[in-house]
Tab-separated table of C-alpha atoms in Angstrom:
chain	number	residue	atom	x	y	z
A	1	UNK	CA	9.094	-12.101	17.777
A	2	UNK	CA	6.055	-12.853	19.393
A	3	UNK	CA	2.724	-13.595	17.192
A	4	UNK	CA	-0.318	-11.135	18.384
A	5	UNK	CA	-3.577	-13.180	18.749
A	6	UNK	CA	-6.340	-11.375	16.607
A	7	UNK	CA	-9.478	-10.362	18.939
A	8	UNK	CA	-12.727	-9.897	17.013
A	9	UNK	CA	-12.936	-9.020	13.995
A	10	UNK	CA	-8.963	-8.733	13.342
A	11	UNK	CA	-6.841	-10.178	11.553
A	12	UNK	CA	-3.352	-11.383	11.985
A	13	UNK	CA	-0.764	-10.741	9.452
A	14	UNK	CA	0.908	-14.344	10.260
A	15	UNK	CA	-2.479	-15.772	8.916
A	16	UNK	CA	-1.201	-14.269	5.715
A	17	UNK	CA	-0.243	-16.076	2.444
A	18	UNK	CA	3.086	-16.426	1.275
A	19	UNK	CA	3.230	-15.962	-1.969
A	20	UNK	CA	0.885	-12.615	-1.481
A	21	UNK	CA	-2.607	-12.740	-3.068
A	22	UNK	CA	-4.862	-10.006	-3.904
A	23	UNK	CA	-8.213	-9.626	-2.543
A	24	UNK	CA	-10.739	-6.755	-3.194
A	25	UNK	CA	-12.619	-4.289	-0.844
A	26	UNK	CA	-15.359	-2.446	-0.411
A	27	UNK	CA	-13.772	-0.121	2.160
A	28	UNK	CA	-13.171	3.476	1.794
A	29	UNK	CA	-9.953	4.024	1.171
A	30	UNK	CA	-8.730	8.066	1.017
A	31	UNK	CA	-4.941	9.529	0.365
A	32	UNK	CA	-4.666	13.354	1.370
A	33	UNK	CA	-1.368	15.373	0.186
A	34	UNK	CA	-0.917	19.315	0.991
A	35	UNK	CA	-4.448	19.317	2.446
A	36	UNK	CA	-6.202	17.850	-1.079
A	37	UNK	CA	-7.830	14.306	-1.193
A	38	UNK	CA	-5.762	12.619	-4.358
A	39	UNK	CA	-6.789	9.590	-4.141
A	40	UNK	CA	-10.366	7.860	-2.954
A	41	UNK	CA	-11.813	4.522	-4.357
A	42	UNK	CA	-14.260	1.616	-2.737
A	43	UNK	CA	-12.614	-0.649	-5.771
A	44	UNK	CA	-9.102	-1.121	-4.498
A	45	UNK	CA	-7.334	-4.161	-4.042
A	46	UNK	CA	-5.750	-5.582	-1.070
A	47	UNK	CA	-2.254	-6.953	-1.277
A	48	UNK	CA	-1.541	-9.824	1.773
A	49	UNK	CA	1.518	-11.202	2.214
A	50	UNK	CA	2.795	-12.847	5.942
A	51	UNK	CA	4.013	-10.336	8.176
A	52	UNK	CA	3.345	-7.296	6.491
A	53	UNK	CA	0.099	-5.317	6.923
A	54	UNK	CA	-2.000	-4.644	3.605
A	55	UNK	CA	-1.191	-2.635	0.535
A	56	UNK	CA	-3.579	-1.221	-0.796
A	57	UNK	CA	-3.937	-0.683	-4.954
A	58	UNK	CA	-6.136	1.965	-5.459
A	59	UNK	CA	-7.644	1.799	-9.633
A	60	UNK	CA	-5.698	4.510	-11.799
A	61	UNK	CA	-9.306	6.152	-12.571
A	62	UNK	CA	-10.034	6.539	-8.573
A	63	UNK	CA	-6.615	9.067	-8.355
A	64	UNK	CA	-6.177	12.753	-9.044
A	65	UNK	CA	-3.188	12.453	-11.965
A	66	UNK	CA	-2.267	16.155	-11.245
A	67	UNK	CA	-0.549	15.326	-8.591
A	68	UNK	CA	1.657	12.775	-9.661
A	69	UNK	CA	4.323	12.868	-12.303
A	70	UNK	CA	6.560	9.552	-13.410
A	71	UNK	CA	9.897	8.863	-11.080
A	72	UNK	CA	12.972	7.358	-12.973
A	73	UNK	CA	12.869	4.673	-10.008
A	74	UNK	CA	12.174	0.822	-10.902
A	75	UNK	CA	12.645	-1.938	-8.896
A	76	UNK	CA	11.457	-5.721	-8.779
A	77	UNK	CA	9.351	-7.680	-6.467
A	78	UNK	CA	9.482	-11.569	-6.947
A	79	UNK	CA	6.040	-12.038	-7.078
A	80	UNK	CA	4.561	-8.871	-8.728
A	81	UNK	CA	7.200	-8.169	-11.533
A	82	UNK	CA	8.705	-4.533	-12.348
A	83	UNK	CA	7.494	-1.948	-10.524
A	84	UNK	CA	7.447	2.143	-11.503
A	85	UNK	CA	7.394	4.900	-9.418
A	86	UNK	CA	5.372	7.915	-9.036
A	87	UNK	CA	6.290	11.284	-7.161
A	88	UNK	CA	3.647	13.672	-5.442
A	89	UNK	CA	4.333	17.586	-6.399
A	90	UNK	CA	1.813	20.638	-5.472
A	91	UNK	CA	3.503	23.596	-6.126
A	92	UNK	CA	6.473	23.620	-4.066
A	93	UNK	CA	6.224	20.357	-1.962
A	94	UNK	CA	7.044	17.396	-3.274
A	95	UNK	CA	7.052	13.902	-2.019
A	96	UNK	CA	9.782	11.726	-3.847
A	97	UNK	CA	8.426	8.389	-4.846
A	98	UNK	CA	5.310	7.965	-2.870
A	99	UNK	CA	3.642	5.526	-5.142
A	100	UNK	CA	4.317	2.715	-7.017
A	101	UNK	CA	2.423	1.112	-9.385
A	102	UNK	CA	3.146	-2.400	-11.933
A	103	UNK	CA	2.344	-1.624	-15.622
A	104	UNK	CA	3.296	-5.121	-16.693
A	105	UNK	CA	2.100	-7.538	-13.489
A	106	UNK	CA	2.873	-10.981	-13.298
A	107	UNK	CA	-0.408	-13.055	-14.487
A	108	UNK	CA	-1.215	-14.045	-10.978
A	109	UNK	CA	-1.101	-9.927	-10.154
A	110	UNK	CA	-2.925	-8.679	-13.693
A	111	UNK	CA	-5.308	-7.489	-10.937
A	112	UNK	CA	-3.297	-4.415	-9.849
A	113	UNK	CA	-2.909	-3.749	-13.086
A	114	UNK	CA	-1.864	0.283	-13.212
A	115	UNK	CA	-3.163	0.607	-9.824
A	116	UNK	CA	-1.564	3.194	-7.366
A	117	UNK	CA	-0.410	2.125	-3.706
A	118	UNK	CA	1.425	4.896	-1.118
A	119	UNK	CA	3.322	5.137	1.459
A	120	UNK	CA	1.407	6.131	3.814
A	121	UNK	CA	4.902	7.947	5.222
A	122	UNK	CA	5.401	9.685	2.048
A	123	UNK	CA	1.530	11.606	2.374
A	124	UNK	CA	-0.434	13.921	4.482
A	125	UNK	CA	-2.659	10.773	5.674
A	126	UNK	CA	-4.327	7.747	4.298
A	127	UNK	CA	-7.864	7.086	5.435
A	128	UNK	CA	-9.297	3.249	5.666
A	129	UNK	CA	-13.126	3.702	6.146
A	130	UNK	CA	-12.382	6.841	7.774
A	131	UNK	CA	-9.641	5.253	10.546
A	132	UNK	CA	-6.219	7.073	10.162
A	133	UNK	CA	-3.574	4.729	8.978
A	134	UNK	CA	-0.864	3.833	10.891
A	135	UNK	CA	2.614	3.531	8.771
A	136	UNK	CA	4.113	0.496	8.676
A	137	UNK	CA	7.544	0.714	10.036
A	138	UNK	CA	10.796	0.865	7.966
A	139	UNK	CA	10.912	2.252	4.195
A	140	UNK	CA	11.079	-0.913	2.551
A	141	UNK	CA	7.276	-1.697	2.961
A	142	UNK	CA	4.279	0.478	1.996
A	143	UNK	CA	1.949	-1.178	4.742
A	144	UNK	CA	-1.106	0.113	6.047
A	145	UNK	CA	-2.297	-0.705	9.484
A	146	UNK	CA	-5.795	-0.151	11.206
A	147	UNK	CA	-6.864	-1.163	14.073
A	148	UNK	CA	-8.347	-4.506	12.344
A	149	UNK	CA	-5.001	-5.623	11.582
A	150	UNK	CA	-2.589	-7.618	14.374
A	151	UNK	CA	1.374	-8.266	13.916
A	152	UNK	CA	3.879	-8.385	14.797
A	153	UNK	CA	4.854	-6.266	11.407
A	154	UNK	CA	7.973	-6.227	9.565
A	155	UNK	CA	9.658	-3.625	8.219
A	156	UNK	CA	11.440	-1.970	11.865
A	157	UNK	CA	14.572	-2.599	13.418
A	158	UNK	CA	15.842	-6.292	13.662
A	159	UNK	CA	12.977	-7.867	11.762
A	160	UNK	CA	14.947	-8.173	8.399
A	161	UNK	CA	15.708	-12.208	9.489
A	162	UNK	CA	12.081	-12.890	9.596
């Protein structure tokens, strides 16, 4: 694995914090499904954590709840707590657990609160101030990289040992 120097105005994910933190942004940030936007908020969070690109948490008010319905899927992050899952269904396509959200964060995570994050593999498209995201490798990781963000990401082939 060999680190990607960040030109200007990038950012590496090696500069990343490990234990993740949460930052906020201003950005755009747009989910699409079957041709309808679902999803658009300039109050989500960011989620860094080293080698993975950002998650974004997009605030449970900022999403289009007919689209989602509750997945019996739970699993546990070490740092965020117990996380729920969410599938996509409009009318006969569905997308099985493409968001995840943490009713019951960790204190150092009570910012995410609720909030929605997608797999960008598991949608139509997610939008970052209009840039197409680019889907973080693997199914493991619900990454989203733009062309502002440098890796080398985890999450493909052989980068488990990281």
């Amino acid at each position: 694995m060999k680190r990607v120097e960040p030109g200007p105005g990038q950012e590496s994910v090696w500069d990343y914090p490990r234990p993740p933190r949460v930052e906020p942004t201003n950005k755009l940030v747009e989910v699409f499904f079957n041709g309808t936007r679902i999803a658009e908020s300039r109050r989500a969070k960011r989620v860094l954590e080293t080698s993975h690109p950002p998650t974004f948490y997009i605030p449970p008010e900022d999403v289009n709840w007919h689209f989602l319905t509750d997945s019996a899927r739970h699993t546990v992050c070490e740092f965020k707590g117990v996380a729920r899952y969410h599938s996509l269904v409009d009318g006969e396509l569905r997308s099985v657990d493409a968001a995840w959200s943490y009713p019951d964060p960790v204190p150092a995570f009570e910012a995410i609160r609720d909030h929605l994050a997608f797999y960008p593999s598991r949608v139509e498209a997610c939008f970052v101030d209009g840039e197409r995201v680019v889907t973080q490798e693997g199914d493991f990781y619900g990454g989203w990289i733009t062309r502002d963000i440098v890796g080398p990401f985890k999450g493909g082939s052989g980068t488990w040992g990281w």
